[in-house]
Amino acid sequence: MPLNPVISKLSGKLVVLASASPRRLEILSNAGLRFEVVPSWFKETLDKSLFKHPCEYAVETAKQKALEVAQRMPFKHLKTPDIVIGADTVVTVDGLILEKPTDKQDAYRMLSRLSGKEHSVFTGVAIVICRDKNSSVTDYKVVDFYEETKVKFAELSEEMLWEYINSGEPMDKAGGYGIQALGGMLVEYVRGDFLNVVGFPLNHFCKQLGSIFNSPPASPAHKIKRDCDEAWTLVNKTTNGDVELLENVKDDSLTSVQEQNVMGLEFAKCNRQDVPHSIISLLDGFKVSKTLFTASKLKVFDVLNTPGGLTLEEVAGQINASLLGTERLLEAAVSLGLLERVRQEEISVYRNTEQASRFLVTDSPVSLHGYILHCNDMVWPLFSHLESAVREGTSQHERAFGKKKEDVFQDVYYSKDEVKIRFMDAMHSIARVTGKDLATAFDLSCYKTACDIGGCTGAMAYEFTKAHPELSVTIFDLPQVIEMRRHFQPKENDERVSFVAGDFFKDDLPKADLYILARVLHDWSDEKLHVLLSKLSKMWTPGCGLLVSEILLDEERRRPSRALLQALSMTEGKQRSTAEYSALLDKHGFTLKHVKHTDNLLDAMLFVKEEQNDKRTLLGCSSASIETAELE
Ligand SMILES: O=c1[nH]cc([C@@H]2O[C@H](COP(=O)(O)OP(=O)(O)OP(=O)(O)O)[C@@H](O)[C@H]2O)c(=O)[nH]1
């Protein structure tokens, strides 16, 4: 009886390992698997920024490696494999994904980053099941998963580092080390599957095979949970015992947890069914937010924006807080991946992670600081009255702030400049983080003038003029906003950006070729929006465009949960799907031409009005080079 009955089930099948890694070959052949090796030609060049989490990147690369071999073999090798196995190993530290070093300097950079710290090793694995439909068509079904192992490195001296690099061992290994050989000497501890670090999570692989090949025949379809994303793969056992993988079906239970995984928060592991990981992550969500808010409010990330980092005592002194409290805050921030703690000459110092330096330091060009303070000071109090909001179906401004919300800039409560500036700073933050993606979402080369309705400080407008040298942008916003914008002067002066004061519900809008409504529509009811859209429709001249930017809900209104969570504290507005925005605008003659999901905080839609004989609208800007969903 072989150790693993599943492995024996594969005997008689053509199993292919799509990998050149000698370690994977060794691990699988030691387990008794019989297979051929056909290294994949797939280049590991996927854009890492497109993946929410490193495990997704590793899984997708593994999938592409395996599929490349599965598709090549029938033509180049003149045989179709039954099963192709692909894998990809990456190391993650400080929010970075490390693969194999490109040269010695690269290995040095990787290893010195790992020195004295705990990091994660993810191996993504894809099992491609091939089935000949007929002599010329093969059907491929993919089951994929990943495994994470934590590894802690000892402090490495320069001498050790270079000695190890000069041994030549780092060069073909993820993260620049081989734990199974000399690299083992650098490691203080390993938490999780050791073989996963070496390049193949054998135990998890066998479990996965077991799920595929040992599904009880009683029920027609069985769910196999994939560890990395929210898809289930349905496995159907046919009467002759063969396995048939049906299409992926979405499962709700994991989504909110994954979306909640900001920076270092650990991914919920789904393979232990007896532990409520996802619920625990949800439970702790408020603590995570409040840790970020407090560290931002106390300007911890500004204080730590120094090259060498600071000791606990130095941070506590600079933020004027107790030693014990500061230590707890810094340690929590380290655990969330916002800060790192390193040993320098026998003392521990704290420093910002790269993400913190980029997004949390106040004067960074893409700082979220203003938005974070808005969440702390304005949104948090509203959420502490969520139960009443749900019972009453109303906004909780009165309970939270002692005043009903009319309009941020018209209500007495908001008359304080400080409150207005904080609100504007929040909008300014979001505009700076999303501006470039929105400005480049579509080909806007046929527009020469734009009007950013409710454009606040002009941060979005500056991104549009930067991206389009021919474009001038007018910001149209309330007089109070225009007055206060002097607090947000841009670094560079751009004469193509101008400001006009007015109320978009009451006053005439400036004339423009392109109107921009970024983060405006979700705030208002359909009835109110009809006022604005009718006005816009009347202003419209042939060839005009309307760029709407919002968080777009999917058609079933289930994701992203960020949009639905935001709606919980909204006053009269509502979050809408692409189709709902399209229907709303259609009533005023606007036709949705393109949609772009930016993978940033806001998505974008481009509307036009197609009037007969309007050649410029129909033939206007080219969209050939742009990745958008064509909606015609
Ligand atoms: O401790 C160790 N960590 C990692 C390794 C080896 O590193 C590589 C990881 O690279 P990748 O996943 O891209 O796989 P390749 O080697 O390029 O082969 P493919 O053909 O599958 O692309 C992997 O070989 C691990 O075994 C190690 O040895 N020790």
XYZ file of C-alpha atoms and ligand atoms in Angstrom:
661
model
C 0.000 0.000 0.000
C 1.669 3.224 -1.048
C 1.901 6.011 1.496
C -0.458 8.172 -0.453
C -3.227 6.360 -2.272
C -3.891 9.384 -4.448
C -0.442 9.281 -6.023
C -1.113 5.678 -7.080
C -4.348 6.783 -8.754
C -2.232 8.701 -11.219
C -0.358 5.623 -12.389
C -1.183 4.919 -15.993
C -1.810 8.613 -16.639
C 0.611 10.888 -18.443
C 1.584 13.308 -15.713
C 3.882 16.202 -16.672
C 5.842 18.499 -14.391
C 6.025 21.867 -16.151
C 9.124 22.952 -14.270
C 12.866 23.150 -14.700
C 13.375 23.200 -10.955
C 15.508 20.204 -9.864
C 14.022 20.567 -6.361
C 10.440 20.070 -7.591
C 11.520 17.054 -9.589
C 13.173 15.571 -6.517
C 10.270 16.250 -4.154
C 7.685 14.689 -6.474
C 9.752 11.684 -7.492
C 10.640 11.012 -3.837
C 6.889 10.876 -3.208
C 6.572 8.066 -5.741
C 4.964 10.052 -8.534
C 5.835 8.953 -12.093
C 6.004 11.865 -14.477
C 7.775 13.498 -17.385
C 9.489 16.854 -17.075
C 8.670 19.475 -19.706
C 9.974 22.870 -18.509
C 7.612 25.738 -19.182
C 8.498 28.500 -21.609
C 6.192 30.938 -19.878
C 8.158 34.064 -18.918
C 7.506 35.223 -15.367
C 6.575 38.750 -16.355
C 3.047 39.222 -15.024
C 2.419 42.726 -13.674
C 2.624 42.262 -9.912
C 0.675 45.439 -9.216
C -2.416 43.816 -10.732
C -2.634 41.291 -7.915
C -4.234 42.040 -4.577
C -1.986 39.597 -2.768
C 1.347 37.887 -3.601
C -0.292 34.451 -3.391
C -2.513 35.410 -6.326
C 0.541 36.359 -8.354
C 2.249 33.013 -7.555
C -0.900 31.043 -8.377
C -1.449 32.863 -11.669
C 2.188 32.371 -12.706
C 1.948 28.666 -11.822
C -1.229 28.420 -13.901
C 0.332 30.119 -16.899
C 3.422 27.869 -16.678
C 1.277 24.721 -16.620
C -1.132 25.866 -19.339
C 1.730 26.810 -21.660
C 3.046 23.225 -21.459
C -0.420 21.632 -21.681
C -1.117 23.604 -24.869
C 2.305 23.083 -26.437
C 2.594 19.320 -25.938
C -0.046 18.123 -28.419
C 1.787 20.035 -31.187
C 5.455 19.819 -30.253
C 5.469 16.457 -28.483
C 2.536 15.009 -30.428
C 0.866 13.735 -27.278
C -1.682 15.178 -24.898
C -0.843 14.871 -21.208
C -3.535 13.888 -18.724
C -2.269 16.167 -15.996
C 0.214 19.033 -16.015
C 1.615 20.437 -12.769
C 3.019 23.958 -12.598
C 4.420 25.805 -9.593
C 5.880 29.168 -8.709
C 7.650 30.177 -5.521
C 7.999 33.749 -4.306
C 9.251 35.397 -1.138
C 7.443 38.413 0.290
C 8.847 40.982 2.656
C 8.006 44.645 3.293
C 5.160 44.423 0.774
C 7.584 43.364 -1.972
C 7.593 40.178 -4.033
C 11.080 38.703 -4.440
C 11.766 36.147 -7.163
C 15.108 34.775 -8.337
C 17.886 37.395 -8.169
C 19.083 38.730 -11.501
C 22.707 39.160 -10.363
C 24.885 39.315 -7.264
C 23.879 42.867 -6.393
C 20.234 41.864 -6.651
C 20.916 38.868 -4.376
C 22.627 41.230 -1.924
C 19.607 43.560 -1.948
C 17.244 40.641 -1.307
C 19.256 39.003 1.448
C 20.002 42.224 3.310
C 16.282 42.974 3.247
C 15.545 39.549 4.746
C 18.259 39.859 7.423
C 16.904 39.723 10.986
C 13.291 39.549 9.838
C 10.440 37.135 9.330
C 9.208 36.795 5.768
C 6.673 34.667 3.919
C 7.296 32.133 1.202
C 4.341 31.443 -1.094
C 4.282 28.637 -3.587
C 1.381 28.705 -6.020
C 0.518 25.387 -7.646
C -1.707 24.684 -10.637
C -2.958 21.262 -11.656
C -4.189 21.329 -15.248
C -6.426 18.427 -16.229
C -6.460 17.900 -19.991
C -9.219 16.115 -21.834
C -9.294 15.467 -25.559
C -12.713 16.505 -26.781
C -11.953 15.332 -30.281
C -8.811 14.874 -32.354
C -8.192 18.610 -32.622
C -9.696 20.141 -29.485
C -8.465 19.672 -25.929
C -10.354 20.916 -22.930
C -8.366 22.222 -19.959
C -9.580 22.553 -16.411
C -7.437 24.077 -13.726
C -7.361 23.488 -9.971
C -5.032 25.824 -8.165
C -3.993 26.588 -4.622
C -1.136 28.079 -2.657
C 0.746 27.427 0.564
C 2.405 29.970 2.835
C 5.377 29.315 5.114
C 6.955 31.864 7.442
C 10.729 31.942 7.707
C 12.803 34.054 10.088
C 16.370 34.975 9.161
C 19.145 35.630 11.664
C 20.983 38.960 11.508
C 23.460 38.612 8.648
C 26.791 40.389 8.741
C 28.173 41.851 5.501
C 30.853 39.198 5.518
C 28.348 36.340 5.798
C 26.160 37.850 3.113
C 28.948 38.087 0.577
C 30.363 34.700 1.415
C 26.947 33.189 0.795
C 26.391 35.163 -2.419
C 29.827 34.162 -3.727
C 28.957 30.491 -3.155
C 26.635 30.893 -6.183
C 23.731 29.252 -4.366
C 21.296 32.214 -4.342
C 21.065 32.703 -8.083
C 18.324 30.251 -9.118
C 16.294 30.497 -5.928
C 13.333 32.623 -4.917
C 14.407 35.300 -2.441
C 18.048 34.473 -3.142
C 18.490 31.545 -0.759
C 18.195 27.750 -0.665
C 16.906 26.623 2.698
C 17.818 23.000 1.917
C 21.539 23.747 1.549
C 23.943 26.473 2.739
C 21.028 28.877 3.074
C 19.715 26.734 5.942
C 22.431 28.288 8.079
C 20.851 31.723 7.720
C 17.497 30.599 9.100
C 16.423 30.987 12.729
C 13.046 29.296 12.388
C 10.467 28.000 9.906
C 6.716 28.051 10.559
C 4.804 25.845 8.151
C 5.668 23.388 5.389
C 9.449 23.211 4.862
C 9.078 21.688 1.380
C 6.938 24.657 0.402
C 10.007 26.866 0.920
C 12.101 24.488 -1.167
C 9.622 24.905 -4.010
C 6.743 22.453 -3.712
C 4.069 22.042 -0.966
C 3.800 18.266 -1.180
C 1.348 17.761 1.660
C -1.142 20.308 0.345
C -0.717 18.938 -3.182
C -1.667 15.439 -2.010
C -4.719 16.811 -0.194
C -5.747 18.645 -3.332
C -5.348 15.506 -5.439
C -7.405 13.670 -2.839
C -10.185 16.235 -3.183
C -10.185 15.813 -6.936
C -9.889 12.054 -7.200
C -11.567 10.812 -4.040
C -14.773 12.850 -4.164
C -17.600 10.655 -2.855
C -19.729 9.553 -5.787
C -23.032 9.956 -3.908
C -23.583 13.647 -4.591
C -23.376 14.767 -8.176
C -21.241 17.808 -7.527
C -18.699 18.507 -4.806
C -17.000 21.672 -3.819
C -13.258 21.960 -3.596
C -12.231 25.100 -1.904
C -9.318 26.963 -3.405
C -7.165 28.677 -0.890
C -6.282 31.781 -2.751
C -9.394 33.322 -4.190
C -13.081 33.203 -3.748
C -13.818 30.766 -6.524
C -14.986 27.253 -5.913
C -14.353 24.621 -8.495
C -17.181 22.184 -8.856
C -16.087 18.631 -9.325
C -18.493 16.272 -10.902
C -17.947 12.559 -10.776
C -19.255 10.802 -13.823
C -20.738 7.341 -13.641
C -17.528 5.674 -14.773
C -15.665 7.343 -11.946
C -13.913 9.931 -14.073
C -13.514 13.383 -12.740
C -15.049 16.314 -14.487
C -14.333 19.829 -13.361
C -17.145 22.232 -13.933
C -16.903 26.005 -14.117
C -15.859 28.145 -11.186
C -18.618 29.527 -9.082
C -18.219 32.534 -6.875
C -18.491 32.115 -3.161
C -19.376 35.018 -0.925
C -17.957 33.944 2.338
C -14.363 34.862 1.627
C -14.689 38.109 -0.212
C -15.108 40.512 2.625
C -12.201 38.985 4.473
C -9.907 39.280 1.516
C -10.903 42.845 0.853
C -10.196 43.618 4.446
C -6.657 42.401 4.173
C -4.882 45.676 4.104
C -1.113 45.607 4.096
C 0.172 42.937 6.482
C -3.081 41.455 7.752
C -2.857 37.765 7.213
C -5.009 36.097 4.623
C -7.675 33.909 6.059
C -6.593 30.325 5.545
C -9.477 28.364 4.258
C -8.141 24.864 4.478
C -8.910 24.532 8.219
C -12.665 24.267 8.144
C -12.866 23.986 11.927
C -11.439 27.459 12.651
C -13.531 30.567 11.846
C -10.598 32.526 10.374
C -12.721 34.776 8.230
C -15.008 35.730 11.098
C -12.026 36.423 13.353
C -10.552 38.743 10.715
C -13.870 40.587 10.494
C -14.023 40.834 14.257
C -10.612 42.469 14.396
C -11.236 44.795 11.481
C -12.148 47.779 13.653
C -8.962 47.405 15.693
C -6.927 47.440 12.512
C -8.615 50.619 11.254
C -8.243 52.368 14.568
C -4.552 51.440 14.792
C -3.984 53.028 11.379
C -6.057 56.100 12.299
C -4.246 56.632 15.591
C -0.768 56.182 14.150
C -1.702 58.662 11.386
C -3.239 61.165 13.766
C -0.175 61.047 16.021
C 1.963 61.470 12.877
C 3.972 58.334 13.621
C 4.704 57.858 9.903
C 5.978 61.440 9.579
C 8.198 61.030 12.628
C 9.604 57.783 11.219
C 10.214 59.284 7.806
C 13.938 59.372 8.503
C 16.578 57.150 6.864
C 17.796 55.197 9.894
C 14.565 54.752 11.844
C 14.015 55.678 15.503
C 14.016 53.898 18.850
C 10.843 53.492 20.886
C 11.953 56.240 23.260
C 12.614 58.646 20.387
C 9.220 58.000 18.816
C 7.408 58.350 22.159
C 9.237 61.656 22.757
C 8.385 63.033 19.333
C 4.708 62.102 19.390
C 4.479 63.173 23.018
C 2.984 59.902 24.247
C 3.623 57.331 26.979
C 6.333 54.737 26.452
C 4.021 51.803 27.067
C 1.260 53.114 24.822
C 3.699 53.977 22.060
C 5.290 50.542 22.268
C 1.890 48.856 21.919
C 0.966 51.054 18.971
C 4.286 50.504 17.181
C 4.187 46.751 17.748
C 0.622 46.544 16.417
C 1.665 48.607 13.386
C 4.601 46.233 12.807
C 2.246 43.250 12.889
C 0.066 44.951 10.268
C 2.992 45.610 7.938
C 2.770 49.396 8.412
C 6.120 49.577 10.212
C 9.128 47.327 10.569
C 11.319 46.743 13.588
C 15.012 46.070 12.916
C 18.076 45.579 15.103
C 20.820 48.151 14.639
C 23.959 47.825 16.695
C 22.218 45.900 19.456
C 19.206 48.220 19.669
C 15.793 47.909 18.066
C 14.627 50.716 15.831
C 11.321 51.233 14.067
C 10.993 52.469 10.507
C 8.285 52.899 7.883
C 7.658 50.127 5.391
C 7.782 51.218 1.756
C 3.979 51.408 1.576
C 3.847 53.584 4.673
C 6.470 55.967 3.268
C 4.547 56.225 0.043
C 0.961 56.518 1.238
C 0.991 57.492 4.908
C 3.591 60.238 5.236
C 1.725 63.579 5.171
C 3.666 65.336 2.440
C 4.054 62.381 0.084
C 2.537 63.214 -3.348
C 0.093 60.322 -2.961
C -0.519 60.606 0.766
C -3.775 59.172 2.117
C -3.269 61.051 5.386
C -6.142 63.499 4.785
C -8.570 60.725 3.942
C -7.482 58.670 6.954
C -8.121 61.587 9.324
C -11.520 62.136 7.694
C -12.330 58.463 8.333
C -11.248 58.813 11.953
C -12.961 62.107 12.719
C -16.084 61.934 10.543
C -16.788 58.356 9.500
C -15.848 56.533 12.685
C -18.377 58.471 14.856
C -21.090 57.696 12.291
C -20.251 54.007 12.375
C -20.431 53.930 16.144
C -24.154 54.688 15.661
C -24.631 52.115 12.938
C -27.271 50.209 14.861
C -29.449 53.343 15.027
C -28.726 54.058 11.362
C -29.999 50.601 10.466
C -33.075 50.838 12.715
C -34.022 54.321 11.534
C -32.726 54.224 7.974
C -31.254 57.682 8.403
C -27.845 59.266 8.622
C -26.562 59.576 12.168
C -24.990 63.030 11.891
C -27.203 64.438 14.586
C -26.296 61.702 17.093
C -22.622 61.749 16.193
C -22.061 65.494 15.852
C -25.134 67.102 17.399
C -26.236 68.525 14.020
C -28.182 67.268 11.021
C -26.160 67.006 7.869
C -27.278 69.480 5.259
C -24.242 70.170 3.208
C -20.669 70.153 4.348
C -20.163 73.716 3.211
C -23.519 75.184 4.098
C -24.341 73.726 7.465
C -23.562 75.759 10.581
C -21.693 72.839 12.089
C -19.233 72.947 9.269
C -18.691 76.666 9.451
C -15.343 76.090 11.141
C -12.529 76.397 8.612
C -10.714 73.549 10.276
C -13.591 71.145 9.546
C -13.855 72.315 5.935
C -10.141 71.940 5.400
C -10.216 68.423 6.827
C -13.012 67.467 4.432
C -11.218 69.042 1.484
C -8.011 67.300 2.505
C -9.843 63.947 2.346
C -11.106 64.678 -1.179
C -7.667 65.992 -2.125
C -6.042 62.722 -0.939
C -8.375 60.555 -2.985
C -7.958 62.744 -6.067
C -4.178 62.518 -5.862
C -4.167 58.748 -5.442
C -6.694 58.090 -8.222
C -6.112 61.091 -10.528
C -3.522 59.601 -12.839
C -5.468 56.378 -13.393
C -8.637 58.305 -14.191
C -6.864 60.789 -16.459
C -5.374 57.948 -18.485
C -8.345 55.570 -18.406
C -9.524 56.590 -21.887
C -8.236 58.277 -25.011
C -9.303 61.879 -24.376
C -7.165 63.414 -27.107
C -10.168 64.895 -28.940
C -11.137 67.072 -25.963
C -9.497 70.467 -25.526
C -11.449 71.854 -22.586
C -12.759 70.059 -19.533
C -14.856 71.037 -16.552
C -14.355 69.111 -13.315
C -17.711 69.508 -11.585
C -17.188 69.493 -7.809
C -13.440 69.325 -8.489
C -12.583 70.686 -5.007
C -8.864 71.542 -4.687
C -8.061 70.828 -8.341
C -5.839 67.826 -7.538
C -7.676 65.720 -10.127
C -7.537 68.520 -12.704
C -3.751 68.764 -12.388
C -3.464 65.044 -13.159
C -5.611 65.553 -16.267
C -3.499 68.437 -17.564
C -0.315 66.472 -16.820
C -1.602 63.523 -18.840
C -3.042 65.625 -21.700
C -0.788 68.539 -22.772
C -3.524 70.007 -24.981
C -6.231 70.040 -22.312
C -7.340 72.948 -20.084
C -9.481 72.177 -17.051
C -11.892 74.420 -15.157
C -12.846 73.382 -11.652
C -16.435 74.249 -10.796
C -17.182 74.156 -7.081
C -18.899 76.074 -4.281
C -17.540 79.565 -3.551
C -16.422 78.461 -0.060
C -14.437 75.599 -1.562
C -12.789 77.812 -4.158
C -11.925 80.249 -1.383
C -10.367 77.555 0.806
C -8.355 75.922 -1.971
C -5.476 78.302 -1.287
C -4.585 75.880 1.545
C -3.821 73.244 -1.089
C -1.643 75.065 -3.572
C 0.000 72.617 -5.976
C 3.797 72.509 -6.113
C 3.928 73.422 -9.792
C 1.804 76.183 -11.251
C -0.293 75.155 -14.233
C -1.991 77.923 -16.168
C -4.257 75.424 -17.877
C -6.097 74.897 -14.587
C -8.647 77.532 -13.550
C -11.380 77.825 -10.938
C -14.991 79.013 -11.231
C -17.285 79.342 -8.203
C -20.859 78.119 -8.351
C -23.408 75.575 -7.173
C -23.825 72.729 -9.642
C -27.467 72.268 -8.670
C -28.350 75.935 -9.193
C -25.900 77.791 -11.382
C -24.911 77.539 -15.041
C -21.980 75.241 -15.686
C -18.930 76.504 -17.608
C -18.809 75.380 -21.244
C -16.466 72.469 -21.946
C -15.859 69.561 -24.348
C -15.487 67.094 -21.521
C -17.325 67.113 -18.206
C -15.863 65.236 -15.267
C -17.993 64.008 -12.374
C -15.599 62.265 -9.998
C -17.050 60.914 -6.762
C -20.118 63.122 -7.073
C -23.020 60.954 -8.229
C -22.952 58.401 -5.379
C -23.660 61.188 -2.900
C -27.092 62.046 -4.276
C -30.512 60.497 -4.851
C -31.742 59.842 -8.402
C -34.172 62.778 -8.065
C -31.432 65.259 -7.160
C -29.188 63.925 -9.888
C -31.864 64.480 -12.482
C -31.554 68.210 -11.750
C -27.811 68.157 -12.412
C -28.018 65.817 -15.394
C -30.788 67.829 -17.085
C -28.630 70.907 -16.754
C -25.665 69.044 -18.194
C -27.792 67.695 -21.003
C -28.921 71.206 -21.941
C -25.328 72.448 -22.014
C -24.338 69.603 -24.267
C -22.948 70.316 -27.709
C -22.079 67.698 -30.326
C -18.838 65.915 -29.552
C -18.970 66.439 -25.788
C -17.964 63.670 -23.397
C -18.803 62.933 -19.778
C -16.342 61.078 -17.579
C -17.936 59.620 -14.445
C -15.756 58.154 -11.751
C -17.154 56.100 -8.882
C -16.690 52.741 -7.174
C -18.667 50.509 -9.538
C -20.665 47.700 -7.971
C -20.879 44.447 -9.884
C -24.177 43.663 -11.487
C -25.351 41.586 -8.543
C -24.467 44.457 -6.216
C -22.221 42.235 -4.124
C -18.730 43.638 -4.647
C -16.611 45.485 -3.929
C -17.710 45.465 -0.299
C -15.833 48.784 0.133
C -18.680 50.453 -1.743
C -21.385 48.761 0.294
C -19.657 49.513 3.592
C -19.369 53.167 2.605
C -23.111 53.201 1.867
C -23.871 52.307 5.493
C -23.130 55.860 6.618
C -24.395 57.722 3.563
C -27.085 60.377 3.891
C -29.183 60.354 0.759
C -26.933 58.870 -1.878
C -26.502 55.311 -3.017
C -23.878 53.080 -4.553
C -24.718 51.882 -8.049
C -23.572 49.287 -10.546
C -22.365 50.156 -14.044
C -25.789 49.252 -15.423
C -27.539 51.419 -12.838
C -25.357 54.441 -13.655
C -25.897 53.756 -17.315
C -29.706 53.650 -16.892
C -29.653 56.844 -14.821
C -27.658 58.746 -17.431
C -29.523 57.194 -20.324
C -32.648 59.081 -19.223
C -30.807 62.251 -20.237
C -29.536 60.887 -23.514
C -26.020 59.909 -22.392
C -24.749 56.642 -23.807
C -22.115 54.619 -22.010
C -19.170 54.066 -24.390
C -16.383 52.635 -22.242
C -15.839 51.338 -18.726
C -12.477 51.010 -17.061
C -11.896 49.094 -13.840
C -8.717 50.758 -12.677
C -7.833 48.542 -9.679
C -7.509 51.828 -7.808
C -10.007 53.408 -5.398
C -12.270 54.599 -8.216
C -13.357 53.173 -11.579
C -14.275 55.201 -14.654
C -17.015 55.366 -17.277
C -17.065 57.498 -20.409
C -20.440 58.667 -21.727
C -21.270 60.415 -24.993
C -24.448 61.618 -26.602
C -24.847 60.101 -29.982
C -26.746 62.544 -32.063
C -27.456 61.878 -35.684
C -24.852 63.217 -38.086
C -22.560 63.888 -35.165
C -19.359 62.700 -36.810
C -17.088 63.944 -34.042
C -18.869 61.910 -31.416
C -18.880 58.790 -33.460
C -15.441 59.077 -34.907
C -13.824 61.183 -32.189
C -11.028 59.867 -29.952
C -9.581 56.525 -30.852
C -9.994 53.787 -28.314
C -8.082 51.074 -30.082
C -5.106 51.094 -27.774
C -7.061 51.291 -24.589
C -8.119 48.353 -22.504
C -11.753 49.128 -21.944
C -14.919 47.176 -22.131
C -16.606 48.230 -25.338
C -20.271 48.592 -24.732
C -21.748 49.031 -28.108
O 14.796 27.705 -0.121
C 14.604 27.627 -1.351
N 13.776 28.481 -1.976
C 13.557 28.419 -3.308
C 14.179 27.463 -4.090
C 13.976 27.364 -5.565
O 13.683 28.631 -6.113
C 13.052 28.459 -7.389
C 11.898 29.422 -7.432
O 11.729 29.868 -8.725
P 10.482 29.477 -9.631
O 9.296 29.187 -8.787
O 10.353 30.542 -10.644
O 10.876 28.118 -10.333
P 12.072 27.812 -11.379
O 13.250 27.366 -10.628
O 12.352 28.954 -12.215
O 11.486 26.651 -12.248
P 10.160 26.634 -13.153
O 10.506 25.934 -14.373
O 9.135 25.901 -12.362
O 9.772 27.999 -13.510
C 12.572 27.019 -7.430
O 13.389 26.284 -8.302
C 12.780 26.522 -6.005
O 13.052 25.143 -5.949
C 15.046 26.558 -3.435
O 15.663 25.681 -4.072
N 15.218 26.674 -2.084
